[in-house]
Amino acid sequence: MAVERSIQFYLLHREHASGEDLRYEHTTVYQQGGEVNLFSEEFADRLTQLWKQNRADVYYREAVASAEQVDAMLSLADAVHRYILEYASLQHECICSQ
């Protein structure tokens, strides 16, 4: 979810989407990020596959995430968040440290 929220922030801030546009399937956010060149479409596809392979199982409690998976996802979310803030020169908009 944190990765999605960072991408949604960028799409909204740059007016590539409206709030209503972001009420769709999780993976659409990744594809839209690729379409607006926030990152490569290959990376968007990798995020989509990651979500399909892991997120749904853990969310619906069909599987339990390992500590390593949790750490990896936290690192990915942090890296994506920092990348978007730097890419868009929006560090001043971030409220994470407050």
Short mmCIF file of N, CA, C and O in Angstrom, two decimals:
data_model
loop_
_atom_site.label_atom_id
_atom_site.label_comp_id
_atom_site.label_asym_id
_atom_site.label_seq_id
_atom_site.Cartn_x
_atom_site.Cartn_y
_atom_site.Cartn_z
N MET A 1 0.81 -1.20 0.00
CA MET A 1 0.00 0.00 0.00
C MET A 1 0.85 1.26 0.00
O MET A 1 0.49 2.22 -0.65
N ALA A 2 1.95 1.26 0.73
CA ALA A 2 2.78 2.45 0.80
C ALA A 2 3.35 2.82 -0.57
O ALA A 2 3.43 4.00 -0.91
N VAL A 3 3.72 1.82 -1.35
CA VAL A 3 4.23 2.07 -2.70
C VAL A 3 3.12 2.71 -3.53
O VAL A 3 3.35 3.72 -4.21
N GLU A 4 1.93 2.16 -3.46
CA GLU A 4 0.79 2.71 -4.21
C GLU A 4 0.52 4.15 -3.82
O GLU A 4 0.27 5.00 -4.68
N ARG A 5 0.55 4.43 -2.53
CA ARG A 5 0.23 5.79 -2.06
C ARG A 5 1.26 6.80 -2.57
O ARG A 5 0.90 7.93 -2.92
N SER A 6 2.52 6.43 -2.60
CA SER A 6 3.54 7.35 -3.12
C SER A 6 3.31 7.63 -4.60
O SER A 6 3.42 8.78 -5.05
N ILE A 7 2.98 6.60 -5.35
CA ILE A 7 2.71 6.77 -6.79
C ILE A 7 1.45 7.61 -6.98
O ILE A 7 1.42 8.53 -7.82
N GLN A 8 0.42 7.34 -6.19
CA GLN A 8 -0.81 8.12 -6.27
C GLN A 8 -0.55 9.59 -5.99
O GLN A 8 -1.09 10.47 -6.66
N PHE A 9 0.28 9.86 -4.99
CA PHE A 9 0.64 11.25 -4.66
C PHE A 9 1.23 11.94 -5.88
O PHE A 9 0.82 13.05 -6.24
N TYR A 10 2.16 11.29 -6.54
CA TYR A 10 2.79 11.88 -7.73
C TYR A 10 1.75 12.13 -8.82
O TYR A 10 1.70 13.21 -9.41
N LEU A 11 0.92 11.12 -9.10
CA LEU A 11 -0.07 11.25 -10.16
C LEU A 11 -1.04 12.40 -9.88
O LEU A 11 -1.39 13.17 -10.79
N LEU A 12 -1.46 12.53 -8.63
CA LEU A 12 -2.36 13.63 -8.26
C LEU A 12 -1.66 14.97 -8.34
O LEU A 12 -2.21 15.94 -8.89
N HIS A 13 -0.45 15.05 -7.80
CA HIS A 13 0.27 16.32 -7.75
C HIS A 13 0.58 16.84 -9.14
O HIS A 13 0.50 18.05 -9.39
N ARG A 14 0.91 15.95 -10.06
CA ARG A 14 1.24 16.35 -11.43
C ARG A 14 0.01 16.37 -12.35
O ARG A 14 0.13 16.57 -13.54
N GLU A 15 -1.15 16.19 -11.74
CA GLU A 15 -2.43 16.23 -12.44
C GLU A 15 -2.52 15.20 -13.57
O GLU A 15 -3.15 15.43 -14.60
N HIS A 16 -1.90 14.05 -13.36
CA HIS A 16 -2.04 12.92 -14.28
C HIS A 16 -3.27 12.10 -13.91
O HIS A 16 -3.65 11.20 -14.67
N ALA A 17 -3.87 12.40 -12.77
CA ALA A 17 -5.05 11.67 -12.31
C ALA A 17 -5.82 12.56 -11.33
O ALA A 17 -5.25 13.48 -10.74
N SER A 18 -7.07 12.26 -11.19
CA SER A 18 -7.89 12.93 -10.17
C SER A 18 -8.14 11.91 -9.07
O SER A 18 -7.87 10.72 -9.23
N GLY A 19 -8.68 12.37 -7.96
CA GLY A 19 -8.99 11.47 -6.86
C GLY A 19 -9.91 10.35 -7.28
O GLY A 19 -9.76 9.21 -6.85
N GLU A 20 -10.86 10.66 -8.13
CA GLU A 20 -11.79 9.63 -8.60
C GLU A 20 -11.10 8.60 -9.49
O GLU A 20 -11.48 7.43 -9.51
N ASP A 21 -10.08 9.02 -10.23
CA ASP A 21 -9.36 8.11 -11.11
C ASP A 21 -8.62 7.03 -10.32
O ASP A 21 -8.32 5.97 -10.87
N LEU A 22 -8.30 7.32 -9.08
CA LEU A 22 -7.46 6.42 -8.29
C LEU A 22 -8.27 5.43 -7.46
O LEU A 22 -7.73 4.76 -6.59
N ARG A 23 -9.54 5.30 -7.75
CA ARG A 23 -10.40 4.38 -7.01
C ARG A 23 -10.56 3.05 -7.73
O ARG A 23 -11.57 2.40 -7.62
N TYR A 24 -9.57 2.67 -8.45
CA TYR A 24 -9.66 1.44 -9.21
C TYR A 24 -8.69 0.40 -8.70
O TYR A 24 -8.06 0.59 -7.66
N GLU A 25 -8.56 -0.65 -9.44
CA GLU A 25 -7.70 -1.77 -9.09
C GLU A 25 -6.28 -1.32 -8.70
O GLU A 25 -5.72 -0.43 -9.32
N HIS A 26 -5.71 -1.97 -7.70
CA HIS A 26 -4.38 -1.63 -7.20
C HIS A 26 -3.35 -1.51 -8.31
O HIS A 26 -2.57 -0.57 -8.34
N THR A 27 -3.30 -2.48 -9.18
CA THR A 27 -2.23 -2.55 -10.16
C THR A 27 -2.32 -1.47 -11.24
O THR A 27 -1.32 -1.17 -11.89
N THR A 28 -3.47 -0.85 -11.40
CA THR A 28 -3.62 0.22 -12.39
C THR A 28 -2.72 1.40 -12.05
O THR A 28 -2.19 2.06 -12.94
N VAL A 29 -2.53 1.66 -10.78
CA VAL A 29 -1.65 2.75 -10.34
C VAL A 29 -0.24 2.52 -10.85
O VAL A 29 0.42 3.44 -11.33
N TYR A 30 0.24 1.29 -10.76
CA TYR A 30 1.59 0.98 -11.24
C TYR A 30 1.70 1.21 -12.74
O TYR A 30 2.68 1.80 -13.23
N GLN A 31 0.70 0.75 -13.47
CA GLN A 31 0.72 0.91 -14.93
C GLN A 31 0.67 2.39 -15.31
O GLN A 31 1.37 2.82 -16.22
N GLN A 32 -0.12 3.16 -14.61
CA GLN A 32 -0.22 4.59 -14.92
C GLN A 32 1.10 5.30 -14.62
O GLN A 32 1.50 6.20 -15.35
N GLY A 33 1.79 4.89 -13.55
CA GLY A 33 3.10 5.45 -13.27
C GLY A 33 4.07 5.22 -14.41
O GLY A 33 4.86 6.10 -14.77
N GLY A 34 4.02 4.04 -15.00
CA GLY A 34 4.86 3.74 -16.16
C GLY A 34 4.46 4.55 -17.38
O GLY A 34 5.32 5.04 -18.12
N GLU A 35 3.17 4.71 -17.58
CA GLU A 35 2.66 5.44 -18.74
C GLU A 35 3.08 6.91 -18.73
O GLU A 35 3.26 7.51 -19.78
N VAL A 36 3.21 7.51 -17.55
CA VAL A 36 3.60 8.92 -17.47
C VAL A 36 5.10 9.08 -17.26
O VAL A 36 5.59 10.16 -16.96
N ASN A 37 5.84 7.99 -17.43
CA ASN A 37 7.30 7.98 -17.35
C ASN A 37 7.85 8.31 -15.97
O ASN A 37 8.97 8.83 -15.86
N LEU A 38 7.09 8.04 -14.95
CA LEU A 38 7.62 8.16 -13.59
C LEU A 38 8.70 7.12 -13.40
O LEU A 38 9.71 7.37 -12.74
N PHE A 39 8.49 5.96 -13.98
CA PHE A 39 9.47 4.87 -14.02
C PHE A 39 9.17 4.06 -15.28
O PHE A 39 8.19 4.34 -15.98
N SER A 40 10.01 3.11 -15.57
CA SER A 40 9.84 2.33 -16.79
C SER A 40 8.60 1.44 -16.72
O SER A 40 8.15 1.07 -15.63
N GLU A 41 8.08 1.10 -17.87
CA GLU A 41 6.94 0.19 -17.90
C GLU A 41 7.36 -1.20 -17.41
O GLU A 41 6.55 -1.93 -16.84
N GLU A 42 8.63 -1.53 -17.59
CA GLU A 42 9.15 -2.80 -17.06
C GLU A 42 9.06 -2.82 -15.54
O GLU A 42 8.65 -3.82 -14.94
N PHE A 43 9.42 -1.70 -14.90
CA PHE A 43 9.32 -1.61 -13.44
C PHE A 43 7.85 -1.68 -13.01
O PHE A 43 7.53 -2.33 -12.01
N ALA A 44 6.97 -1.03 -13.77
CA ALA A 44 5.53 -1.11 -13.47
C ALA A 44 5.06 -2.55 -13.52
O ALA A 44 4.30 -3.00 -12.66
N ASP A 45 5.51 -3.28 -14.52
CA ASP A 45 5.14 -4.70 -14.63
C ASP A 45 5.68 -5.51 -13.45
O ASP A 45 5.00 -6.41 -12.95
N ARG A 46 6.88 -5.19 -13.01
CA ARG A 46 7.47 -5.90 -11.86
C ARG A 46 6.68 -5.61 -10.59
O ARG A 46 6.45 -6.52 -9.78
N LEU A 47 6.26 -4.36 -10.40
CA LEU A 47 5.43 -4.03 -9.24
C LEU A 47 4.10 -4.78 -9.30
O LEU A 47 3.61 -5.28 -8.29
N THR A 48 3.53 -4.84 -10.49
CA THR A 48 2.27 -5.55 -10.67
C THR A 48 2.43 -7.02 -10.31
O THR A 48 1.59 -7.59 -9.59
N GLN A 49 3.48 -7.64 -10.80
CA GLN A 49 3.71 -9.06 -10.50
C GLN A 49 3.95 -9.27 -9.01
O GLN A 49 3.46 -10.24 -8.43
N LEU A 50 4.70 -8.37 -8.40
CA LEU A 50 4.96 -8.47 -6.96
C LEU A 50 3.64 -8.43 -6.19
O LEU A 50 3.41 -9.23 -5.29
N TRP A 51 2.77 -7.50 -6.57
CA TRP A 51 1.48 -7.40 -5.90
C TRP A 51 0.67 -8.67 -6.10
O TRP A 51 0.12 -9.22 -5.15
N LYS A 52 0.61 -9.15 -7.34
CA LYS A 52 -0.18 -10.34 -7.63
C LYS A 52 0.34 -11.57 -6.91
O LYS A 52 -0.44 -12.39 -6.44
N GLN A 53 1.65 -11.69 -6.79
CA GLN A 53 2.24 -12.87 -6.18
C GLN A 53 2.19 -12.86 -4.66
O GLN A 53 2.14 -13.91 -4.04
N ASN A 54 2.21 -11.69 -4.07
CA ASN A 54 2.37 -11.62 -2.61
C ASN A 54 1.26 -10.88 -1.87
O ASN A 54 0.76 -11.38 -0.88
N ARG A 55 0.92 -9.73 -2.32
CA ARG A 55 0.03 -8.85 -1.56
C ARG A 55 -1.33 -9.50 -1.29
O ARG A 55 -1.82 -9.50 -0.17
N ALA A 56 -1.94 -10.06 -2.30
CA ALA A 56 -3.28 -10.61 -2.13
C ALA A 56 -3.29 -11.78 -1.14
O ALA A 56 -4.17 -11.87 -0.29
N ASP A 57 -2.31 -12.65 -1.23
CA ASP A 57 -2.25 -13.80 -0.32
C ASP A 57 -2.13 -13.36 1.14
O ASP A 57 -2.81 -13.87 2.01
N VAL A 58 -1.25 -12.40 1.38
CA VAL A 58 -1.03 -11.94 2.75
C VAL A 58 -2.24 -11.14 3.24
O VAL A 58 -2.72 -11.32 4.35
N TYR A 59 -2.77 -10.28 2.37
CA TYR A 59 -3.91 -9.45 2.76
C TYR A 59 -5.12 -10.30 3.16
O TYR A 59 -5.79 -10.03 4.14
N TYR A 60 -5.38 -11.33 2.38
CA TYR A 60 -6.52 -12.19 2.67
C TYR A 60 -6.16 -13.35 3.60
O TYR A 60 -6.92 -14.28 3.77
N ARG A 61 -4.99 -13.26 4.21
CA ARG A 61 -4.51 -14.22 5.21
C ARG A 61 -4.45 -15.66 4.70
O ARG A 61 -4.66 -16.60 5.43
N GLU A 62 -4.16 -15.78 3.41
CA GLU A 62 -3.96 -17.10 2.84
C GLU A 62 -2.51 -17.54 2.98
O GLU A 62 -2.17 -18.69 2.75
N ALA A 63 -1.66 -16.59 3.36
CA ALA A 63 -0.24 -16.86 3.59
C ALA A 63 0.25 -15.86 4.63
O ALA A 63 -0.37 -14.83 4.85
N VAL A 64 1.35 -16.17 5.23
CA VAL A 64 1.95 -15.28 6.22
C VAL A 64 3.28 -14.78 5.67
O VAL A 64 4.10 -15.58 5.20
N ALA A 65 3.48 -13.49 5.70
CA ALA A 65 4.74 -12.92 5.22
C ALA A 65 5.85 -13.23 6.21
O ALA A 65 5.66 -13.16 7.42
N SER A 66 7.01 -13.55 5.68
CA SER A 66 8.16 -13.80 6.53
C SER A 66 8.76 -12.45 6.96
O SER A 66 8.47 -11.41 6.36
N ALA A 67 9.59 -12.49 7.96
CA ALA A 67 10.27 -11.27 8.41
C ALA A 67 11.11 -10.68 7.29
O ALA A 67 11.18 -9.46 7.12
N GLU A 68 11.72 -11.55 6.47
CA GLU A 68 12.53 -11.08 5.36
C GLU A 68 11.67 -10.37 4.31
O GLU A 68 12.06 -9.35 3.75
N GLN A 69 10.48 -10.92 4.05
CA GLN A 69 9.58 -10.28 3.09
C GLN A 69 9.11 -8.92 3.60
O GLN A 69 9.04 -7.96 2.84
N VAL A 70 8.82 -8.86 4.87
CA VAL A 70 8.39 -7.59 5.47
C VAL A 70 9.50 -6.55 5.35
O VAL A 70 9.25 -5.41 4.93
N ASP A 71 10.71 -6.94 5.69
CA ASP A 71 11.85 -6.01 5.59
C ASP A 71 12.07 -5.57 4.15
O ASP A 71 12.33 -4.40 3.88
N ALA A 72 11.95 -6.50 3.20
CA ALA A 72 12.15 -6.18 1.79
C ALA A 72 11.08 -5.21 1.29
O ALA A 72 11.38 -4.26 0.56
N MET A 73 9.83 -5.44 1.68
CA MET A 73 8.75 -4.55 1.25
C MET A 73 8.89 -3.16 1.86
O MET A 73 8.63 -2.16 1.20
N LEU A 74 9.32 -3.11 3.11
CA LEU A 74 9.55 -1.81 3.75
C LEU A 74 10.67 -1.06 3.04
O LEU A 74 10.55 0.14 2.76
N SER A 75 11.72 -1.75 2.69
CA SER A 75 12.83 -1.13 1.96
C SER A 75 12.38 -0.65 0.58
O SER A 75 12.75 0.45 0.14
N LEU A 76 11.58 -1.47 -0.10
CA LEU A 76 11.07 -1.08 -1.42
C LEU A 76 10.18 0.16 -1.30
O LEU A 76 10.32 1.11 -2.07
N ALA A 77 9.27 0.15 -0.34
CA ALA A 77 8.37 1.29 -0.15
C ALA A 77 9.15 2.56 0.14
O ALA A 77 8.85 3.63 -0.41
N ASP A 78 10.16 2.46 0.98
CA ASP A 78 10.99 3.62 1.32
C ASP A 78 11.75 4.11 0.09
O ASP A 78 11.80 5.31 -0.17
N ALA A 79 12.31 3.20 -0.68
CA ALA A 79 13.07 3.57 -1.88
C ALA A 79 12.17 4.24 -2.92
O ALA A 79 12.55 5.26 -3.51
N VAL A 80 10.99 3.69 -3.13
CA VAL A 80 10.05 4.28 -4.10
C VAL A 80 9.62 5.67 -3.63
O VAL A 80 9.60 6.62 -4.41
N HIS A 81 9.32 5.79 -2.35
CA HIS A 81 8.91 7.08 -1.79
C HIS A 81 10.00 8.13 -1.99
O HIS A 81 9.74 9.23 -2.48
N ARG A 82 11.24 7.79 -1.61
CA ARG A 82 12.35 8.74 -1.76
C ARG A 82 12.58 9.09 -3.23
O ARG A 82 12.83 10.25 -3.57
N TYR A 83 12.51 8.08 -4.11
CA TYR A 83 12.70 8.31 -5.54
C TYR A 83 11.68 9.30 -6.08
O TYR A 83 12.02 10.24 -6.79
N ILE A 84 10.41 9.11 -5.73
CA ILE A 84 9.37 9.99 -6.23
C ILE A 84 9.56 11.41 -5.73
O ILE A 84 9.45 12.38 -6.49
N LEU A 85 9.88 11.56 -4.46
CA LEU A 85 10.11 12.90 -3.92
C LEU A 85 11.27 13.59 -4.61
O LEU A 85 11.20 14.78 -4.94
N GLU A 86 12.35 12.87 -4.84
CA GLU A 86 13.52 13.45 -5.51
C GLU A 86 13.25 13.70 -6.99
O GLU A 86 13.59 14.76 -7.53
N TYR A 87 12.63 12.75 -7.67
CA TYR A 87 12.32 12.86 -9.09
C TYR A 87 11.45 14.08 -9.37
O TYR A 87 11.67 14.81 -10.32
N ALA A 88 10.48 14.30 -8.54
CA ALA A 88 9.53 15.39 -8.73
C ALA A 88 9.91 16.66 -7.97
O ALA A 88 9.17 17.64 -8.01
N SER A 89 11.06 16.65 -7.29
CA SER A 89 11.50 17.79 -6.48
C SER A 89 10.41 18.22 -5.50
O SER A 89 10.07 19.39 -5.37
N LEU A 90 9.88 17.23 -4.78
CA LEU A 90 8.78 17.49 -3.85
C LEU A 90 9.11 17.13 -2.41
O LEU A 90 8.22 16.89 -1.61
N GLN A 91 10.39 17.12 -2.07
CA GLN A 91 10.77 16.78 -0.70
C GLN A 91 10.07 17.65 0.32
O GLN A 91 9.71 17.19 1.39
N HIS A 92 9.82 18.89 -0.03
CA HIS A 92 9.17 19.84 0.89
C HIS A 92 7.71 19.47 1.17
O HIS A 92 7.13 19.93 2.15
N GLU A 93 7.11 18.63 0.32
CA GLU A 93 5.72 18.22 0.51
C GLU A 93 5.57 17.04 1.45
O GLU A 93 4.47 16.74 1.90
N CYS A 94 6.66 16.35 1.72
CA CYS A 94 6.61 15.13 2.52
C CYS A 94 6.41 15.46 4.00
O CYS A 94 7.08 16.32 4.56
N ILE A 95 5.48 14.75 4.63
CA ILE A 95 5.20 14.96 6.04
C ILE A 95 5.62 13.75 6.88
O ILE A 95 5.22 13.62 8.02
N CYS A 96 6.38 12.85 6.29
CA CYS A 96 6.75 11.61 6.97
C CYS A 96 7.51 11.84 8.28
O CYS A 96 7.34 11.10 9.22
N SER A 97 8.34 12.84 8.32
CA SER A 97 9.16 13.04 9.52
C SER A 97 8.46 13.87 10.58
O SER A 97 9.02 14.14 11.63
N GLN A 98 7.24 14.28 10.32
CA GLN A 98 6.52 15.09 11.31
C GLN A 98 5.83 14.24 12.33
O GLN A 98 5.41 13.18 12.16
#
